[in-house]
Coordinates of N, CA and C in Angstrom, one line a residue:
M1 N 16.5 -1.0 -4.4 CA 16.3 -1.7 -5.7 C 17.7 -2.6 -5.5
D2 N 17.4 -3.8 -5.2 CA 18.6 -4.9 -5.3 C 18.8 -5.7 -6.6
R3 N 19.6 -5.3 -7.5 CA 19.5 -6.1 -8.9 C 19.3 -7.6 -9.0
G4 N 20.1 -8.1 -7.8 CA 20.4 -9.7 -7.8 C 19.5 -10.2 -6.5
K5 N 18.8 -9.3 -6.2 CA 17.9 -9.9 -4.9 C 16.8 -11.1 -5.5
P6 N 16.8 -12.1 -4.7 CA 15.6 -12.7 -5.1 C 14.4 -12.8 -4.2
G7 N 13.4 -13.2 -4.5 CA 12.2 -13.2 -3.8 C 11.3 -12.4 -4.2
A8 N 10.5 -11.8 -3.2 CA 9.5 -11.0 -3.8 C 9.0 -9.7 -2.7
K9 N 8.3 -8.9 -3.4 CA 7.9 -7.3 -2.4 C 6.6 -7.0 -2.4
M10 N 6.5 -7.0 -0.9 CA 4.7 -6.8 -1.0 C 4.4 -5.4 -1.0
H11 N 3.6 -5.0 -1.6 CA 3.0 -3.7 -2.1 C 1.6 -4.0 -1.3
I12 N 1.3 -2.8 -0.5 CA 0.1 -2.7 0.3 C -0.4 -1.3 0.3
L13 N -1.8 -1.1 0.0 CA -2.3 0.5 -0.1 C -3.3 0.2 1.1
S14 N -3.0 1.4 2.1 CA -4.2 0.9 3.1 C -4.7 2.2 3.6
D15 N -5.6 2.6 4.2 CA -6.0 3.5 4.7 C -5.3 4.2 5.8
A16 N -6.0 5.6 6.6 CA -5.2 6.3 7.5 C -5.0 5.9 8.8
N17 N -6.0 4.2 8.9 CA -5.8 3.8 10.2 C -4.5 2.7 10.2
G18 N -4.4 2.5 8.9 CA -3.7 1.0 8.9 C -4.4 -0.1 8.1
L19 N -5.2 -0.2 7.6 CA -6.4 -1.0 7.2 C -5.9 -1.7 6.1
P20 N -5.5 -2.8 5.8 CA -5.1 -3.0 4.5 C -6.4 -3.1 3.4
L21 N -6.3 -2.3 2.4 CA -7.2 -2.4 1.3 C -7.0 -2.8 0.1
L22 N -5.6 -3.2 -0.1 CA -5.2 -3.7 -1.6 C -3.9 -4.2 -1.2
V23 N -3.5 -5.4 -2.0 CA -2.2 -6.2 -1.6 C -1.8 -6.1 -3.0
G24 N -0.3 -6.3 -3.2 CA 0.2 -7.0 -4.4 C 1.6 -7.7 -4.2
V25 N 2.1 -8.0 -5.1 CA 3.2 -8.7 -5.1 C 4.0 -8.5 -6.1
S26 N 5.7 -8.4 -6.1 CA 6.0 -8.1 -7.7 C 7.4 -8.8 -7.3
A27 N 8.5 -8.9 -7.9 CA 9.5 -9.5 -8.1 C 10.8 -8.6 -6.8
G28 N 11.5 -9.5 -6.3 CA 12.5 -8.6 -5.4 C 13.4 -7.7 -6.4
N29 N 13.6 -7.8 -7.4 CA 14.4 -7.0 -8.0 C 13.9 -5.9 -9.0
T30 N 12.8 -5.7 -9.0 CA 12.2 -4.3 -9.6 C 12.3 -3.5 -8.4
H31 N 11.9 -2.3 -9.3 CA 12.0 -1.0 -8.2 C 10.5 -0.9 -7.5
D32 N 10.6 0.0 -6.5 CA 9.4 0.0 -5.8 C 8.5 0.7 -6.6
S33 N 9.0 2.1 -7.2 CA 8.1 2.8 -8.0 C 7.2 2.3 -9.0
E34 N 7.5 1.1 -9.7 CA 6.8 0.4 -10.2 C 5.3 -0.4 -9.8
G35 N 5.6 -0.5 -8.7 CA 4.2 -1.1 -8.3 C 3.0 0.2 -7.6
L36 N 3.5 1.4 -7.6 CA 2.6 2.3 -7.3 C 1.1 2.5 -8.2
K37 N 1.4 2.4 -9.4 CA 0.4 2.9 -10.5 C -0.6 1.7 -10.8
P38 N -0.2 0.2 -10.7 CA -1.3 -0.8 -10.7 C -1.9 -0.9 -9.0
M39 N -1.2 -0.5 -8.0 CA -1.9 0.0 -7.1 C -3.2 0.7 -6.8
V40 N -2.9 2.0 -7.1 CA -3.9 3.1 -7.1 C -4.9 2.6 -8.2
E41 N -4.5 2.3 -9.3 CA -5.4 1.7 -10.5 C -6.7 0.8 -9.9
G42 N -5.8 -0.3 -9.1 CA -6.7 -1.3 -8.7 C -7.5 -1.0 -7.6
H43 N -7.3 0.3 -6.9 CA -8.2 0.5 -5.7 C -9.7 1.0 -6.3
Q44 N -10.7 0.6 -6.0 CA -12.2 0.8 -6.3 C -12.6 1.9 -5.4
T45 N -13.1 3.1 -6.4 CA -13.5 4.0 -5.6 C -15.3 3.7 -5.3
R46 N -15.7 4.1 -4.6 CA -17.1 4.2 -3.9 C -18.1 5.0 -4.7
N47 N -19.0 4.9 -5.0 CA -20.2 5.9 -5.6 C -21.1 5.8 -4.7
D48 N -21.9 6.9 -3.9 CA -22.9 7.1 -3.0 C -24.2 7.2 -4.2
P49 N -24.9 6.6 -4.2 CA -25.9 7.1 -5.2 C -27.2 8.0 -4.7
H50 N -27.1 7.9 -3.3 CA -28.1 8.7 -2.5 C -27.6 9.9 -2.6
R51 N -26.5 10.3 -2.0 CA -26.0 11.8 -2.6 C -25.3 12.4 -3.4
G52 N -25.0 11.2 -4.7 CA -24.5 11.8 -6.0 C -22.9 12.3 -5.6
R53 N -22.4 11.7 -4.7 CA -20.8 11.8 -4.4 C -20.2 10.8 -4.8
H54 N -18.9 11.0 -5.2 CA -18.1 9.6 -5.6 C -16.7 10.0 -4.9
F55 N -16.3 8.9 -3.9 CA -15.3 8.8 -2.9 C -13.9 8.2 -3.8
K56 N -12.9 9.2 -3.6 CA -11.7 8.4 -4.0 C -10.5 8.9 -3.2
P57 N -9.4 8.3 -3.3 CA -8.5 8.7 -2.1 C -8.2 10.2 -2.5
Q58 N -7.9 10.9 -1.5 CA -7.6 12.5 -1.5 C -5.8 12.5 -1.5
R59 N -5.4 11.8 -0.6 CA -4.0 12.0 -0.3 C -3.1 10.7 -0.6
L60 N -1.9 10.6 -0.8 CA -1.0 9.4 -0.8 C 0.3 9.8 -0.5
H61 N 0.6 9.0 0.9 CA 1.8 9.2 1.5 C 2.8 8.2 1.2
A62 N 3.9 8.6 0.9 CA 4.9 7.4 0.4 C 6.5 7.7 0.6
D63 N 7.2 6.8 0.7 CA 8.5 7.5 1.0 C 9.3 7.6 0.0
K64 N 10.6 7.8 0.1 CA 11.5 8.0 -1.0 C 11.4 7.5 -2.0
A65 N 11.4 6.4 -2.2 CA 11.6 5.4 -3.3 C 10.5 5.8 -4.4
Y66 N 9.5 6.1 -3.9 CA 8.3 6.5 -5.1 C 8.5 8.1 -5.4
D67 N 9.7 8.7 -5.4 CA 10.0 10.1 -6.0 C 10.3 10.1 -7.4
R68 N 9.4 10.0 -8.1 CA 9.7 10.1 -9.4 C 8.7 11.1 -10.2
A69 N 9.2 12.3 -10.9 CA 8.5 13.1 -11.6 C 7.4 12.6 -12.5
Y70 N 7.4 11.5 -13.1 CA 6.1 11.2 -13.8 C 5.4 10.3 -12.9
L71 N 5.4 10.2 -11.9 CA 4.4 9.4 -10.4 C 3.8 10.7 -10.0
R72 N 4.5 11.9 -9.7 CA 3.8 13.0 -9.4 C 2.7 13.4 -10.2
K73 N 3.3 13.6 -11.4 CA 2.6 14.0 -12.6 C 1.2 13.4 -12.8
W74 N 1.3 11.9 -12.7 CA 0.0 11.0 -12.8 C -0.8 10.9 -11.9
L75 N -0.2 11.3 -10.5 CA -1.2 11.7 -9.5 C -2.1 12.7 -9.6
R76 N -1.0 13.8 -10.0 CA -1.8 15.0 -10.1 C -2.9 15.1 -11.0
G77 N -3.1 14.0 -12.5 CA -3.8 14.0 -13.3 C -5.1 13.2 -12.9
K78 N -4.9 12.3 -11.7 CA -5.9 11.9 -10.9 C -6.7 12.6 -10.0
R79 N -5.9 13.6 -9.8 CA -6.6 14.6 -8.7 C -6.1 13.9 -7.3
I80 N -5.1 13.6 -7.1 CA -4.8 12.5 -5.7 C -3.6 13.5 -5.2
G81 N -3.6 14.3 -4.0 CA -2.2 14.9 -3.5 C -1.6 13.9 -3.2
A82 N -0.2 14.3 -3.5 CA 0.8 13.3 -2.9 C 1.9 14.0 -2.0
R83 N 2.3 13.1 -1.0 CA 2.8 13.6 0.1 C 4.1 12.5 0.0
I84 N 5.2 12.8 -0.8 CA 6.3 11.8 -1.3 C 7.5 12.7 -0.6
A85 N 8.3 12.2 0.0 CA 9.3 12.9 0.5 C 10.4 13.0 -1.0
R86 N 11.1 13.9 -1.0 CA 12.0 14.5 -2.1 C 13.4 13.9 -1.7
K87 N 13.8 13.1 -2.5 CA 15.2 12.4 -2.5 C 16.4 14.0 -2.3
G88 N 16.9 14.3 -1.2 CA 18.1 14.7 -1.1 C 17.4 16.2 -0.2
I89 N 16.4 16.5 -0.4 CA 15.7 17.8 0.1 C 14.9 17.4 1.5
D90 N 14.0 16.5 1.6 CA 12.8 16.1 2.7 C 13.7 14.9 3.3
S91 N 13.9 15.0 4.8 CA 14.2 14.4 5.9 C 13.0 13.2 5.9
S92 N 13.6 12.0 6.2 CA 12.8 11.2 6.7 C 12.0 11.0 7.7
Q93 N 12.5 11.9 8.7 CA 11.4 12.4 10.1 C 10.4 13.2 9.9
R94 N 10.2 14.0 8.6 CA 9.1 14.7 8.4 C 8.0 14.0 8.1
L95 N 7.9 12.7 7.1 CA 6.7 11.6 6.8 C 6.9 10.8 7.8
G96 N 7.4 10.8 8.7 CA 7.5 9.5 9.6 C 6.3 9.2 10.5
R97 N 5.7 10.3 10.5 CA 4.3 10.2 11.5 C 3.0 9.4 10.8
R98 N 3.3 9.4 9.4 CA 2.3 8.9 8.4 C 2.6 7.5 8.0
R99 N 4.2 7.8 8.2 CA 4.6 6.0 7.4 C 4.8 4.8 8.5
C100 N 4.3 5.4 9.9 CA 4.5 4.7 11.0 C 3.2 3.6 10.6
V101 N 2.4 4.0 10.1 CA 1.1 3.1 9.9 C 1.2 2.3 8.9
I102 N 1.9 2.4 7.6 CA 1.9 1.3 6.5 C 3.2 0.3 7.0
E103 N 3.9 0.7 8.0 CA 4.9 0.3 8.5 C 4.1 -1.1 9.9
R104 N 3.4 -0.6 10.6 CA 2.4 -1.2 11.3 C 1.6 -2.4 10.5
T105 N 0.9 -2.0 9.4 CA 0.2 -2.8 8.8 C 1.1 -3.7 8.1
M106 N 2.4 -3.4 7.7 CA 3.0 -4.7 7.1 C 3.9 -5.5 8.3
S107 N 3.7 -5.1 9.5 CA 4.3 -5.9 10.5 C 3.0 -7.0 10.9
W108 N 2.0 -6.5 10.7 CA 0.7 -7.3 11.0 C 0.6 -8.5 10.0
L109 N 1.2 -8.3 8.8 CA 1.1 -9.1 7.7 C 1.9 -9.9 7.8
S110 N 3.1 -9.4 8.2 CA 4.5 -10.3 8.1 C 4.3 -11.2 9.1
G111 N 3.6 -11.0 10.4 CA 3.3 -11.6 11.8 C 2.7 -13.3 11.5
Y112 N 2.0 -13.3 10.1 CA 1.5 -14.6 9.9 C 2.8 -15.5 9.1
R113 N 2.6 -16.7 9.7 CA 3.9 -17.5 9.7 C 3.8 -18.0 8.1
R114 N 2.9 -18.1 7.7 CA 3.0 -18.6 5.9 C 3.9 -17.3 5.4
L115 N 3.7 -15.9 5.8 CA 4.2 -15.0 4.7 C 5.5 -14.5 5.1
S116 N 6.1 -14.8 6.3 CA 7.1 -13.9 7.0 C 8.4 -14.8 6.3
P117 N 8.8 -16.1 6.1 CA 9.6 -16.6 5.3 C 8.6 -17.2 4.1
R118 N 9.2 -16.8 2.9 CA 8.0 -17.1 1.9 C 8.2 -18.7 1.5
Y119 N 7.3 -19.6 1.8 CA 7.1 -21.0 1.5 C 6.8 -21.1 0.0
E120 N 5.7 -20.2 -0.3 CA 5.2 -20.3 -1.6 C 6.1 -20.1 -2.9
R121 N 6.2 -20.9 -3.7 CA 7.3 -20.7 -5.1 C 6.4 -20.2 -6.0
N122 N 5.4 -20.1 -6.0 CA 4.3 -19.4 -7.1 C 3.8 -18.5 -6.7
P123 N 4.1 -17.2 -7.6 CA 3.6 -15.9 -7.0 C 2.2 -15.8 -6.7
R124 N 1.3 -16.5 -7.4 CA -0.1 -16.6 -7.0 C -0.6 -16.9 -6.1
N125 N 0.2 -18.1 -5.7 CA -0.4 -18.8 -4.3 C 0.0 -17.8 -3.1
Y126 N 1.2 -17.3 -3.3 CA 1.7 -16.2 -2.4 C 1.0 -15.0 -2.1
L127 N 0.3 -14.3 -3.2 CA -0.4 -13.3 -3.4 C -1.6 -14.0 -2.7
A128 N -2.4 -15.0 -2.8 CA -3.2 -15.5 -2.0 C -3.4 -15.4 -0.8
F129 N -2.2 -15.9 -0.4 CA -2.2 -16.1 1.2 C -2.1 -14.4 1.8
L130 N -1.5 -13.5 1.1 CA -1.3 -12.5 1.4 C -2.5 -11.8 1.5
G131 N -3.6 -12.0 0.8 CA -4.8 -11.7 0.7 C -5.6 -12.3 1.8
L132 N -5.4 -13.4 2.0 CA -5.9 -13.8 3.3 C -5.7 -13.3 4.6
A133 N -4.7 -13.1 4.4 CA -3.9 -12.3 5.9 C -4.5 -11.0 5.9
A134 N -4.7 -10.3 5.0 CA -5.4 -9.0 4.9 C -6.8 -9.1 5.1
A135 N -7.6 -9.7 4.7 CA -8.7 -10.3 5.2 C -8.9 -10.5 7.0
I136 N -8.0 -11.1 7.2 CA -8.0 -11.5 8.6 C -7.7 -10.2 9.8
C137 N -6.8 -9.6 9.1 CA -6.6 -8.4 9.5 C -7.8 -7.2 9.7
C138 N -8.6 -7.1 8.6 CA -9.7 -6.5 8.7 C -10.8 -7.0 9.5
F139 N -11.0 -8.1 9.5 CA -11.9 -8.9 10.4 C -11.2 -8.8 11.8
K140 N -10.2 -8.7 12.0 CA -9.8 -8.7 13.5 C -10.3 -7.2 14.0
R141 N -10.1 -6.2 13.0 CA -10.3 -4.9 13.4 C -11.6 -4.8 13.5
L142 N -12.5 -5.4 12.9 CA -14.2 -5.1 12.7 C -14.6 -5.9 14.2
V143 N -14.3 -7.0 14.7 CA -14.5 -7.4 15.8 C -14.2 -6.7 17.0
R144 N -12.9 -6.0 16.8 CA -12.3 -5.4 17.9 C -13.5 -4.0 18.4
L145 N -14.1 -3.4 17.1 CA -14.5 -2.2 16.8 C -16.2 -2.6 17.5
T146 N -16.9 -3.6 17.0 CA -18.0 -3.9 17.3 C -18.3 -4.7 18.7
T147 N -17.3 -5.1 19.4 CA -17.3 -5.4 20.8 C -17.3 -4.5 21.8

């Protein structure tokens, strides 16, 4: 967190393959951990009526910025396993295998010209372009898998 930092932060919730499921924007001077609850709550779970199963996220991988006791407790209450590096205990290399997935997704989204330097002053417009870029990434993955 940099208190005087202008701009915006991208919050991205992705699956294990790096496919963006949910995107969000917050102010640049807010802490990263404040974006976790809205992202997890905004993720819609699927219900399979034929099998009577309810699909929800099983594990959440995050970096040290999300290491807060109340967030771990909140995730436990939702029955989501948390793999969050602990400050001063876990090294960054241990979670690096999983973290490279989200870093790759952020790189895909930052590759779009409209998002890399933020041209939009209105956060709603920036969020709309971010959602559009995420949809294009999903479409490109779908085309690659079906051809």
